[in-house]
Amino acid sequence: MAWNEPGGNRNDNDPWGTGGGRGGKDQGPPDLDEALKKGLDKLNRLLGGKGNKSGGNGGSSSSGGGAGGFGAILALAAIIFAGYVIFQSFYIVNEQERAVVLRFGEYSRTETPGLRFKVPLIDSVHLVRVTSVRNAESTGQMLTQDENLVSVDLQVQYRVGDAKAYVLNVRDSNQALAFATDSALRHEVGSSTLDDVLTEGRAELAVRVEQRLQSFLEEYGTGLSIVRVNVESTQPPNEVQDAFREVQRAREDEQQVKEEAETYRNKVVPEARGRAQRLTEEAAAYKQQVIERARGETSRFLAVLGVYETAPEVTRERMYIQALERVLSNTSKVLVDTESSDNMMYLPLDRLTNRSGTSTGNQSSSGSSGSSDIDIKTLSDQVIQELRGRQDTDVRRSR
């Protein structure tokens, strides 16, 4: 039978254990005030006080309970304060940070990453991110060296290099950076011409601004370190934009013409150098040829000179005959000088040659015409042999 069925023993079967047996009195939930009082009594006894006992003088018990509760509250407050102090005594420094510790407002130390301890209410800690790169921008119109207005957009990338100087030396490091950037930019633009700022000199302008800005920050002691300075845009005022574009187009055309001229130069100059080298080599070869020919002729002349000194007449006659050989070998006429008579015999070799050419085809049909034909080559050989025979006879007579 269930415990809550009619007629059953409800007190014996109560699962909450509230029954006190058969015929027992039904009890309700515990009183919260009574539970709190019991807890304070226990805490008071732990702290050395006397608990609130039942019976006796009710007034004294009530006053003792009030004093014990106040002491418990003080003890609890002390425990909470001690926990808070302990909790506040430790802090964590991340890898990207450095901790600047001040004791009574004066610099004490700079902590590296890790779990660190500080004295509560005495030490104050300032965490500074030193690895992250920050950005700052500067824009403005300024005068160049040639008194022209130009608008410059500048971006500065920086980070904290010295955490102590960043926290203590300057009240607002970002504002100091902005002032220093504007000063460095105006100084460098004021020292440059408009053409340099707008065209080729932009990269050099960024480098100069970076160097000057870093020197300013070091002089101010801001603790900031410049990573890079970028000149994003440089342009003249809006009133002269059209004229400036025309100038830019003219410069681009000029650059294109220069590149074309350079290309033509690179093509023509090597060809000219090649031709010059070839002419130089040909001249050297001709020079060597002329020198060798002159040396050969000199050697031959010296050899003839030695023979001429031995027999002048014979040598002169022989040279005369050789010269005639060379001259007459290229002509169709032959002159024969004989000692028997003062007449000079003339042989018309050109006619004989024509006759011999026409008579060659008729030798088989006409036998008498063959006796009149003359072999030019045979006749020339005979004349030359006769001249050489005379020369040899003259040599023997001279000896």
mmCIF file of C-alpha atoms in Angstrom:
data_model
loop_
_atom_site.group_PDB
_atom_site.id
_atom_site.type_symbol
_atom_site.label_atom_id
_atom_site.label_comp_id
_atom_site.label_asym_id
_atom_site.label_seq_id
_atom_site.Cartn_x
_atom_site.Cartn_y
_atom_site.Cartn_z
ATOM 1 C CA MET A 1 0.000 0.000 0.000
ATOM 2 C CA ALA A 2 1.279 3.449 -0.859
ATOM 3 C CA TRP A 3 2.204 5.775 1.919
ATOM 4 C CA ASN A 4 -0.367 8.352 0.936
ATOM 5 C CA GLU A 5 -3.341 6.002 0.509
ATOM 6 C CA PRO A 6 -6.265 6.357 2.922
ATOM 7 C CA GLY A 7 -6.150 4.153 5.958
ATOM 8 C CA GLY A 8 -2.439 3.629 5.687
ATOM 9 C CA ASN A 9 0.222 4.455 8.221
ATOM 10 C CA ARG A 10 1.296 7.852 6.764
ATOM 11 C CA ASN A 11 3.826 8.671 9.441
ATOM 12 C CA ASP A 12 5.667 5.398 9.208
ATOM 13 C CA ASN A 13 5.855 5.439 5.416
ATOM 14 C CA ASP A 14 6.778 9.157 4.963
ATOM 15 C CA PRO A 15 9.846 9.249 2.594
ATOM 16 C CA TRP A 16 10.911 12.682 3.895
ATOM 17 C CA GLY A 17 11.238 11.359 7.398
ATOM 18 C CA THR A 18 9.040 14.046 8.880
ATOM 19 C CA GLY A 19 6.941 11.674 10.914
ATOM 20 C CA GLY A 20 7.927 10.850 14.445
ATOM 21 C CA GLY A 21 6.215 7.494 14.625
ATOM 22 C CA ARG A 22 2.657 6.474 15.222
ATOM 23 C CA GLY A 23 0.716 9.262 16.755
ATOM 24 C CA GLY A 24 3.645 11.698 16.289
ATOM 25 C CA LYS A 25 3.255 15.389 15.662
ATOM 26 C CA ASP A 26 3.549 16.593 12.021
ATOM 27 C CA GLN A 27 6.583 18.988 11.562
ATOM 28 C CA GLY A 28 7.001 21.801 8.888
ATOM 29 C CA PRO A 29 10.175 23.109 7.110
ATOM 30 C CA PRO A 30 13.088 24.379 9.286
ATOM 31 C CA ASP A 31 13.105 28.026 10.375
ATOM 32 C CA LEU A 32 15.701 30.176 8.443
ATOM 33 C CA ASP A 33 16.323 32.460 11.381
ATOM 34 C CA GLU A 34 17.068 29.485 13.588
ATOM 35 C CA ALA A 35 19.473 28.069 11.028
ATOM 36 C CA LEU A 36 21.302 31.408 10.708
ATOM 37 C CA LYS A 37 21.528 31.710 14.487
ATOM 38 C CA LYS A 38 23.023 28.260 14.762
ATOM 39 C CA GLY A 39 25.593 29.078 12.065
ATOM 40 C CA LEU A 40 26.630 32.279 13.859
ATOM 41 C CA ASP A 41 26.944 30.369 17.120
ATOM 42 C CA LYS A 42 29.266 27.876 15.534
ATOM 43 C CA LEU A 43 31.399 30.631 13.988
ATOM 44 C CA ASN A 44 31.499 32.436 17.334
ATOM 45 C CA ARG A 45 32.664 29.311 19.126
ATOM 46 C CA LEU A 46 35.397 28.844 16.498
ATOM 47 C CA LEU A 47 36.579 32.412 17.137
ATOM 48 C CA GLY A 48 36.706 31.787 20.907
ATOM 49 C CA GLY A 49 33.291 33.172 21.943
ATOM 50 C CA LYS A 50 30.482 31.494 23.798
ATOM 51 C CA GLY A 51 27.560 30.009 22.005
ATOM 52 C CA ASN A 52 23.898 30.979 22.579
ATOM 53 C CA LYS A 53 22.666 28.294 25.004
ATOM 54 C CA SER A 54 18.983 27.749 25.736
ATOM 55 C CA GLY A 55 17.712 28.326 29.290
ATOM 56 C CA GLY A 56 19.021 30.621 31.957
ATOM 57 C CA ASN A 57 18.771 34.360 31.624
ATOM 58 C CA GLY A 58 17.211 35.188 28.286
ATOM 59 C CA GLY A 59 18.569 38.762 28.252
ATOM 60 C CA SER A 60 22.210 37.769 28.621
ATOM 61 C CA SER A 61 21.862 35.195 25.883
ATOM 62 C CA SER A 62 20.467 37.770 23.542
ATOM 63 C CA SER A 63 23.319 40.250 24.142
ATOM 64 C CA GLY A 64 25.964 37.533 23.746
ATOM 65 C CA GLY A 65 24.435 36.471 20.462
ATOM 66 C CA GLY A 66 24.557 40.068 19.102
ATOM 67 C CA ALA A 67 28.251 40.523 19.943
ATOM 68 C CA GLY A 68 29.096 37.165 18.370
ATOM 69 C CA GLY A 69 27.300 38.074 15.142
ATOM 70 C CA PHE A 70 29.205 41.373 14.825
ATOM 71 C CA GLY A 71 32.516 39.578 15.323
ATOM 72 C CA ALA A 72 31.581 37.031 12.699
ATOM 73 C CA ILE A 73 30.785 39.777 10.231
ATOM 74 C CA LEU A 74 34.155 41.413 10.924
ATOM 75 C CA ALA A 75 35.922 38.097 10.473
ATOM 76 C CA LEU A 76 34.147 37.448 7.208
ATOM 77 C CA ALA A 77 35.033 40.924 5.965
ATOM 78 C CA ALA A 78 38.666 40.339 6.938
ATOM 79 C CA ILE A 79 38.721 37.055 5.040
ATOM 80 C CA ILE A 80 37.221 38.678 1.959
ATOM 81 C CA PHE A 81 39.689 41.560 2.132
ATOM 82 C CA ALA A 82 42.613 39.175 2.531
ATOM 83 C CA GLY A 83 41.464 37.193 -0.492
ATOM 84 C CA TYR A 84 41.115 40.363 -2.527
ATOM 85 C CA VAL A 85 44.598 41.504 -1.524
ATOM 86 C CA ILE A 86 46.098 38.161 -2.446
ATOM 87 C CA PHE A 87 44.235 38.153 -5.745
ATOM 88 C CA GLN A 88 45.436 41.647 -6.553
ATOM 89 C CA SER A 89 49.060 40.819 -5.678
ATOM 90 C CA PHE A 90 49.579 38.643 -8.754
ATOM 91 C CA TYR A 91 49.263 39.568 -12.408
ATOM 92 C CA ILE A 92 50.210 38.066 -15.789
ATOM 93 C CA VAL A 93 52.336 39.729 -18.460
ATOM 94 C CA ASN A 94 51.704 38.390 -21.979
ATOM 95 C CA GLU A 95 54.366 37.753 -24.617
ATOM 96 C CA GLN A 96 53.380 40.894 -26.523
ATOM 97 C CA GLU A 97 53.586 43.103 -23.428
ATOM 98 C CA ARG A 98 55.985 44.632 -20.955
ATOM 99 C CA ALA A 99 54.923 45.739 -17.455
ATOM 100 C CA VAL A 100 56.183 49.031 -16.020
ATOM 101 C CA VAL A 101 55.939 48.886 -12.207
ATOM 102 C CA LEU A 102 55.687 52.111 -10.206
ATOM 103 C CA ARG A 103 56.125 52.124 -6.400
ATOM 104 C CA PHE A 104 54.525 55.145 -4.760
ATOM 105 C CA GLY A 105 54.431 56.717 -8.233
ATOM 106 C CA GLU A 106 58.166 56.285 -8.858
ATOM 107 C CA TYR A 107 59.650 53.915 -11.439
ATOM 108 C CA SER A 108 60.646 50.603 -9.885
ATOM 109 C CA ARG A 109 61.231 48.054 -12.648
ATOM 110 C CA THR A 110 60.097 46.698 -16.010
ATOM 111 C CA GLU A 111 58.753 43.155 -15.943
ATOM 112 C CA THR A 112 59.068 40.626 -18.756
ATOM 113 C CA PRO A 113 56.331 38.112 -19.755
ATOM 114 C CA GLY A 114 55.175 35.674 -17.083
ATOM 115 C CA LEU A 115 53.351 35.544 -13.721
ATOM 116 C CA ARG A 116 54.478 38.509 -11.604
ATOM 117 C CA PHE A 117 53.932 39.814 -8.053
ATOM 118 C CA LYS A 118 53.276 43.338 -6.827
ATOM 119 C CA VAL A 119 52.707 44.882 -3.444
ATOM 120 C CA PRO A 120 49.016 45.812 -3.178
ATOM 121 C CA LEU A 121 48.117 49.442 -2.677
ATOM 122 C CA ILE A 122 51.817 50.345 -3.060
ATOM 123 C CA ASP A 123 52.799 49.169 -6.533
ATOM 124 C CA SER A 124 50.945 50.178 -9.697
ATOM 125 C CA VAL A 125 51.440 48.308 -12.990
ATOM 126 C CA HIS A 126 51.145 49.703 -16.531
ATOM 127 C CA LEU A 127 50.976 47.048 -19.273
ATOM 128 C CA VAL A 128 52.336 48.204 -22.641
ATOM 129 C CA ARG A 129 52.121 46.270 -25.936
ATOM 130 C CA VAL A 130 55.582 46.459 -27.487
ATOM 131 C CA THR A 131 55.333 44.045 -30.451
ATOM 132 C CA SER A 132 52.249 45.292 -32.285
ATOM 133 C CA VAL A 133 52.769 47.735 -35.158
ATOM 134 C CA ARG A 134 50.562 50.812 -34.997
ATOM 135 C CA ASN A 135 49.588 53.259 -37.737
ATOM 136 C CA ALA A 136 49.351 57.027 -37.777
ATOM 137 C CA GLU A 137 48.406 59.258 -40.702
ATOM 138 C CA SER A 138 49.232 62.840 -41.585
ATOM 139 C CA THR A 139 47.712 64.976 -44.348
ATOM 140 C CA GLY A 140 48.207 68.610 -45.245
ATOM 141 C CA GLN A 141 49.197 71.275 -47.747
ATOM 142 C CA MET A 142 52.644 72.807 -47.542
ATOM 143 C CA LEU A 143 55.068 74.968 -49.495
ATOM 144 C CA THR A 144 57.999 73.519 -51.418
ATOM 145 C CA GLN A 145 61.398 75.107 -51.874
ATOM 146 C CA ASP A 146 60.333 76.739 -55.154
ATOM 147 C CA GLU A 147 57.256 78.256 -53.412
ATOM 148 C CA ASN A 148 54.615 75.887 -54.804
ATOM 149 C CA LEU A 149 51.754 74.341 -52.866
ATOM 150 C CA VAL A 150 51.546 70.568 -52.671
ATOM 151 C CA SER A 151 49.239 68.180 -50.797
ATOM 152 C CA VAL A 152 50.932 65.192 -49.141
ATOM 153 C CA ASP A 153 49.295 62.129 -47.555
ATOM 154 C CA LEU A 154 51.656 60.280 -45.214
ATOM 155 C CA GLN A 155 51.335 57.049 -43.230
ATOM 156 C CA VAL A 156 53.639 56.208 -40.332
ATOM 157 C CA GLN A 157 54.050 52.676 -38.985
ATOM 158 C CA TYR A 158 55.547 52.548 -35.496
ATOM 159 C CA ARG A 159 55.748 50.488 -32.323
ATOM 160 C CA VAL A 160 56.773 50.977 -28.691
ATOM 161 C CA GLY A 161 60.506 50.453 -28.358
ATOM 162 C CA ASP A 162 60.999 51.581 -24.744
ATOM 163 C CA ALA A 163 58.083 50.861 -22.406
ATOM 164 C CA LYS A 164 59.521 52.938 -19.540
ATOM 165 C CA ALA A 165 59.934 56.067 -21.700
ATOM 166 C CA TYR A 166 56.506 55.514 -23.266
ATOM 167 C CA VAL A 167 54.833 55.494 -19.825
ATOM 168 C CA LEU A 168 56.861 58.107 -17.927
ATOM 169 C CA ASN A 169 58.506 60.630 -20.276
ATOM 170 C CA VAL A 170 55.574 61.916 -22.334
ATOM 171 C CA ARG A 171 52.023 62.441 -21.201
ATOM 172 C CA ASP A 172 50.520 61.585 -24.639
ATOM 173 C CA SER A 173 52.925 59.766 -26.925
ATOM 174 C CA ASN A 174 50.465 59.588 -29.808
ATOM 175 C CA GLN A 175 49.980 63.360 -29.821
ATOM 176 C CA ALA A 176 53.736 63.860 -29.633
ATOM 177 C CA LEU A 177 54.110 61.522 -32.628
ATOM 178 C CA ALA A 178 51.547 63.537 -34.615
ATOM 179 C CA PHE A 179 53.353 66.817 -33.906
ATOM 180 C CA ALA A 180 56.751 65.347 -34.738
ATOM 181 C CA THR A 181 55.445 63.812 -37.983
ATOM 182 C CA ASP A 182 53.964 67.090 -39.155
ATOM 183 C CA SER A 183 57.182 68.950 -38.319
ATOM 184 C CA ALA A 184 59.454 66.440 -40.099
ATOM 185 C CA LEU A 185 57.222 66.319 -43.178
ATOM 186 C CA ARG A 186 57.037 70.096 -43.541
ATOM 187 C CA HIS A 187 60.787 70.431 -43.079
ATOM 188 C CA GLU A 188 61.603 67.906 -45.810
ATOM 189 C CA VAL A 189 58.957 69.146 -48.264
ATOM 190 C CA GLY A 190 60.139 72.711 -47.716
ATOM 191 C CA SER A 191 63.657 71.594 -48.649
ATOM 192 C CA SER A 192 62.547 69.956 -51.944
ATOM 193 C CA THR A 193 61.222 71.246 -55.241
ATOM 194 C CA LEU A 194 57.751 70.528 -56.575
ATOM 195 C CA ASP A 195 59.065 68.187 -59.274
ATOM 196 C CA ASP A 196 60.972 66.113 -56.738
ATOM 197 C CA VAL A 197 57.964 65.775 -54.446
ATOM 198 C CA LEU A 198 55.549 64.872 -57.238
ATOM 199 C CA THR A 199 57.727 62.531 -59.330
ATOM 200 C CA GLU A 200 60.999 60.737 -58.728
ATOM 201 C CA GLY A 201 61.716 62.165 -55.299
ATOM 202 C CA ARG A 202 58.752 60.586 -53.484
ATOM 203 C CA ALA A 203 60.665 57.520 -52.320
ATOM 204 C CA GLU A 204 63.628 59.608 -51.219
ATOM 205 C CA LEU A 205 61.236 61.988 -49.426
ATOM 206 C CA ALA A 206 59.811 59.082 -47.393
ATOM 207 C CA VAL A 207 63.305 57.988 -46.344
ATOM 208 C CA ARG A 208 64.302 61.487 -45.264
ATOM 209 C CA VAL A 209 61.074 61.983 -43.305
ATOM 210 C CA GLU A 210 61.589 58.642 -41.541
ATOM 211 C CA GLN A 211 65.116 59.542 -40.468
ATOM 212 C CA ARG A 212 64.160 63.012 -39.236
ATOM 213 C CA LEU A 213 61.042 61.749 -37.438
ATOM 214 C CA GLN A 214 63.038 59.073 -35.623
ATOM 215 C CA SER A 215 65.551 61.680 -34.467
ATOM 216 C CA PHE A 216 62.701 63.866 -33.147
ATOM 217 C CA LEU A 217 61.138 60.980 -31.212
ATOM 218 C CA GLU A 218 64.474 60.040 -29.670
ATOM 219 C CA GLU A 219 65.070 63.651 -28.692
ATOM 220 C CA TYR A 220 61.630 63.899 -27.087
ATOM 221 C CA GLY A 221 62.101 60.564 -25.291
ATOM 222 C CA THR A 222 58.739 59.163 -26.361
ATOM 223 C CA GLY A 223 59.906 55.545 -26.402
ATOM 224 C CA LEU A 224 58.473 55.054 -29.907
ATOM 225 C CA SER A 225 60.362 53.402 -32.752
ATOM 226 C CA ILE A 226 59.528 54.065 -36.416
ATOM 227 C CA VAL A 227 59.061 50.943 -38.533
ATOM 228 C CA ARG A 228 58.329 52.564 -41.895
ATOM 229 C CA VAL A 229 57.084 55.797 -43.457
ATOM 230 C CA ASN A 230 54.993 55.620 -46.633
ATOM 231 C CA VAL A 231 54.191 58.624 -48.814
ATOM 232 C CA GLU A 232 50.820 57.482 -50.129
ATOM 233 C CA SER A 233 50.094 60.405 -52.457
ATOM 234 C CA THR A 234 51.517 63.754 -53.491
ATOM 235 C CA GLN A 235 49.506 66.070 -55.714
ATOM 236 C CA PRO A 236 49.231 69.760 -56.451
ATOM 237 C CA PRO A 237 46.171 71.796 -55.424
ATOM 238 C CA ASN A 238 42.938 71.275 -57.349
ATOM 239 C CA GLU A 239 43.289 74.604 -59.143
ATOM 240 C CA VAL A 240 46.360 73.456 -61.098
ATOM 241 C CA GLN A 241 45.502 69.779 -61.568
ATOM 242 C CA ASP A 242 44.885 70.097 -65.345
ATOM 243 C CA ALA A 243 48.153 71.910 -66.006
ATOM 244 C CA PHE A 244 50.019 69.386 -63.910
ATOM 245 C CA ARG A 245 48.513 66.481 -65.877
ATOM 246 C CA GLU A 246 49.700 68.106 -69.102
ATOM 247 C CA VAL A 247 53.185 68.367 -67.691
ATOM 248 C CA GLN A 248 53.064 64.730 -66.621
ATOM 249 C CA ARG A 249 52.017 63.610 -70.092
ATOM 250 C CA ALA A 250 54.838 65.647 -71.649
ATOM 251 C CA ARG A 251 57.319 63.995 -69.317
ATOM 252 C CA GLU A 252 55.984 60.563 -70.181
ATOM 253 C CA ASP A 253 56.394 61.342 -73.889
ATOM 254 C CA GLU A 254 59.915 62.544 -73.214
ATOM 255 C CA GLN A 255 60.715 59.347 -71.378
ATOM 256 C CA GLN A 256 59.272 57.262 -74.220
ATOM 257 C CA VAL A 257 61.390 59.098 -76.811
ATOM 258 C CA LYS A 258 64.473 58.574 -74.652
ATOM 259 C CA GLU A 259 63.775 54.873 -74.429
ATOM 260 C CA GLU A 260 63.308 54.611 -78.202
ATOM 261 C CA ALA A 261 66.562 56.486 -78.766
ATOM 262 C CA GLU A 262 68.327 54.194 -76.326
ATOM 263 C CA THR A 263 66.936 51.159 -78.146
ATOM 264 C CA TYR A 264 68.175 52.528 -81.501
ATOM 265 C CA ARG A 265 71.546 53.270 -79.945
ATOM 266 C CA ASN A 266 71.835 49.741 -78.612
ATOM 267 C CA LYS A 267 71.115 48.445 -82.108
ATOM 268 C CA VAL A 268 73.358 50.751 -84.152
ATOM 269 C CA VAL A 269 76.414 50.968 -81.925
ATOM 270 C CA PRO A 270 77.189 47.202 -81.888
ATOM 271 C CA GLU A 271 76.811 47.048 -85.694
ATOM 272 C CA ALA A 272 79.165 49.998 -86.130
ATOM 273 C CA ARG A 273 81.643 48.436 -83.751
ATOM 274 C CA GLY A 274 81.486 45.185 -85.726
ATOM 275 C CA ARG A 275 82.139 46.966 -89.017
ATOM 276 C CA ALA A 276 84.986 48.913 -87.455
ATOM 277 C CA GLN A 277 86.501 45.702 -86.136
ATOM 278 C CA ARG A 278 86.223 44.061 -89.554
ATOM 279 C CA LEU A 279 87.860 47.034 -91.307
ATOM 280 C CA THR A 280 90.623 47.026 -88.716
ATOM 281 C CA GLU A 281 91.293 43.350 -89.282
ATOM 282 C CA GLU A 282 91.240 43.788 -93.084
ATOM 283 C CA ALA A 283 93.682 46.692 -92.826
ATOM 284 C CA ALA A 284 95.980 44.635 -90.635
ATOM 285 C CA ALA A 285 95.835 41.760 -93.119
ATOM 286 C CA TYR A 286 96.548 44.108 -96.059
ATOM 287 C CA LYS A 287 99.415 45.650 -94.114
ATOM 288 C CA GLN A 288 100.923 42.234 -93.467
ATOM 289 C CA GLN A 289 100.430 41.268 -97.119
ATOM 290 C CA VAL A 290 102.196 44.402 -98.393
ATOM 291 C CA ILE A 291 105.048 43.927 -95.932
ATOM 292 C CA GLU A 292 105.557 40.297 -96.929
ATOM 293 C CA ARG A 293 105.399 41.168 -100.624
ATOM 294 C CA ALA A 294 107.953 43.931 -100.151
ATOM 295 C CA ARG A 295 110.202 41.578 -98.254
ATOM 296 C CA GLY A 296 109.928 38.988 -101.047
ATOM 297 C CA GLU A 297 110.694 41.555 -103.727
ATOM 298 C CA THR A 298 113.617 42.821 -101.674
ATOM 299 C CA SER A 299 115.003 39.293 -101.306
ATOM 300 C CA ARG A 300 114.578 38.667 -105.028
ATOM 301 C CA PHE A 301 116.242 41.983 -105.905
ATOM 302 C CA LEU A 302 119.168 41.222 -103.650
ATOM 303 C CA ALA A 303 119.544 37.817 -105.254
ATOM 304 C CA VAL A 304 119.512 39.380 -108.764
ATOM 305 C CA LEU A 305 121.919 42.039 -107.572
ATOM 306 C CA GLY A 306 124.432 39.408 -106.542
ATOM 307 C CA VAL A 307 124.237 37.746 -109.932
ATOM 308 C CA TYR A 308 124.409 41.111 -111.699
ATOM 309 C CA GLU A 309 127.584 42.014 -109.847
ATOM 310 C CA THR A 310 129.139 38.766 -111.071
ATOM 311 C CA ALA A 311 128.138 39.153 -114.788
ATOM 312 C CA PRO A 312 126.503 42.488 -115.493
ATOM 313 C CA GLU A 313 126.150 42.140 -119.281
ATOM 314 C CA VAL A 314 124.739 38.656 -119.228
ATOM 315 C CA THR A 315 122.381 39.457 -116.417
ATOM 316 C CA ARG A 316 121.138 42.582 -118.104
ATOM 317 C CA GLU A 317 120.563 40.635 -121.344
ATOM 318 C CA ARG A 318 118.732 37.881 -119.522
ATOM 319 C CA MET A 319 116.548 40.368 -117.669
ATOM 320 C CA TYR A 320 115.753 42.047 -120.954
ATOM 321 C CA ILE A 321 114.734 38.748 -122.522
ATOM 322 C CA GLN A 322 112.556 37.814 -119.499
ATOM 323 C CA ALA A 323 110.851 41.179 -119.656
ATOM 324 C CA LEU A 324 110.127 40.661 -123.350
ATOM 325 C CA GLU A 325 108.738 37.221 -122.577
ATOM 326 C CA ARG A 326 106.312 38.650 -120.086
ATOM 327 C CA VAL A 327 105.250 41.469 -122.380
ATOM 328 C CA LEU A 328 104.995 39.512 -125.637
ATOM 329 C CA SER A 329 103.138 36.602 -124.044
ATOM 330 C CA ASN A 330 100.091 38.871 -123.692
ATOM 331 C CA THR A 331 100.103 40.265 -127.273
ATOM 332 C CA SER A 332 99.249 38.896 -130.664
ATOM 333 C CA LYS A 333 102.318 40.428 -132.374
ATOM 334 C CA VAL A 334 105.883 39.126 -132.278
ATOM 335 C CA LEU A 335 109.013 41.154 -133.146
ATOM 336 C CA VAL A 336 112.166 39.219 -134.136
ATOM 337 C CA ASP A 337 115.542 40.964 -134.193
ATOM 338 C CA THR A 338 118.185 39.291 -136.380
ATOM 339 C CA GLU A 339 121.873 40.071 -136.884
ATOM 340 C CA SER A 340 121.945 39.216 -140.595
ATOM 341 C CA SER A 341 120.144 42.310 -141.664
ATOM 342 C CA ASP A 342 119.065 45.666 -140.324
ATOM 343 C CA ASN A 343 115.510 44.965 -141.350
ATOM 344 C CA MET A 344 113.050 44.023 -138.666
ATOM 345 C CA MET A 345 110.837 41.056 -139.456
ATOM 346 C CA TYR A 346 107.180 41.462 -138.636
ATOM 347 C CA LEU A 347 105.004 38.443 -138.155
ATOM 348 C CA PRO A 348 101.233 39.186 -138.301
ATOM 349 C CA LEU A 349 100.261 36.528 -135.793
ATOM 350 C CA ASP A 350 96.701 37.768 -135.557
ATOM 351 C CA ARG A 351 96.093 37.098 -139.228
ATOM 352 C CA LEU A 352 97.899 33.825 -139.049
ATOM 353 C CA THR A 353 95.764 32.877 -136.111
ATOM 354 C CA ASN A 354 92.581 33.647 -138.037
ATOM 355 C CA ARG A 355 93.834 31.732 -141.029
ATOM 356 C CA SER A 356 94.832 28.773 -138.952
ATOM 357 C CA GLY A 357 91.383 28.715 -137.382
ATOM 358 C CA THR A 358 89.629 28.629 -140.762
ATOM 359 C CA SER A 359 92.038 26.215 -142.372
ATOM 360 C CA THR A 360 91.790 23.582 -139.646
ATOM 361 C CA GLY A 361 88.435 22.382 -140.923
ATOM 362 C CA ASN A 362 89.686 22.134 -144.556
ATOM 363 C CA GLN A 363 92.909 20.086 -144.061
ATOM 364 C CA SER A 364 91.276 16.847 -145.158
ATOM 365 C CA SER A 365 90.005 18.218 -148.510
ATOM 366 C CA SER A 366 92.941 20.484 -149.531
ATOM 367 C CA GLY A 367 96.552 19.274 -149.068
ATOM 368 C CA SER A 368 98.199 22.403 -150.489
ATOM 369 C CA SER A 369 96.570 24.717 -147.947
ATOM 370 C CA GLY A 370 98.145 22.754 -145.048
ATOM 371 C CA SER A 371 101.637 23.940 -146.044
ATOM 372 C CA SER A 372 100.620 27.586 -145.664
ATOM 373 C CA ASP A 373 99.134 27.178 -142.161
ATOM 374 C CA ILE A 374 101.452 28.034 -139.304
ATOM 375 C CA ASP A 375 101.188 26.822 -135.705
ATOM 376 C CA ILE A 376 101.462 30.009 -133.689
ATOM 377 C CA LYS A 377 102.521 28.259 -130.500
ATOM 378 C CA THR A 378 105.265 26.329 -132.281
ATOM 379 C CA LEU A 379 106.534 29.495 -133.932
ATOM 380 C CA SER A 380 106.636 31.352 -130.630
ATOM 381 C CA ASP A 381 108.538 28.496 -129.015
ATOM 382 C CA GLN A 382 111.054 28.500 -131.819
ATOM 383 C CA VAL A 383 111.601 32.230 -131.526
ATOM 384 C CA ILE A 384 112.126 31.970 -127.791
ATOM 385 C CA GLN A 385 114.565 29.068 -128.199
ATOM 386 C CA GLU A 386 116.536 31.018 -130.769
ATOM 387 C CA LEU A 387 116.767 34.013 -128.439
ATOM 388 C CA ARG A 388 117.920 31.823 -125.590
ATOM 389 C CA GLY A 389 120.518 30.178 -127.861
ATOM 390 C CA ARG A 390 121.893 33.591 -128.715
ATOM 391 C CA GLN A 391 122.029 34.489 -125.065
ATOM 392 C CA ASP A 392 123.983 31.344 -124.227
ATOM 393 C CA THR A 393 126.408 32.097 -127.092
ATOM 394 C CA ASP A 394 126.969 35.573 -125.775
ATOM 395 C CA VAL A 395 127.641 34.186 -122.293
ATOM 396 C CA ARG A 396 130.291 31.798 -123.663
ATOM 397 C CA ARG A 397 131.930 34.586 -125.610
ATOM 398 C CA SER A 398 132.080 36.823 -122.557
ATOM 399 C CA ARG A 399 133.841 34.104 -120.600
#
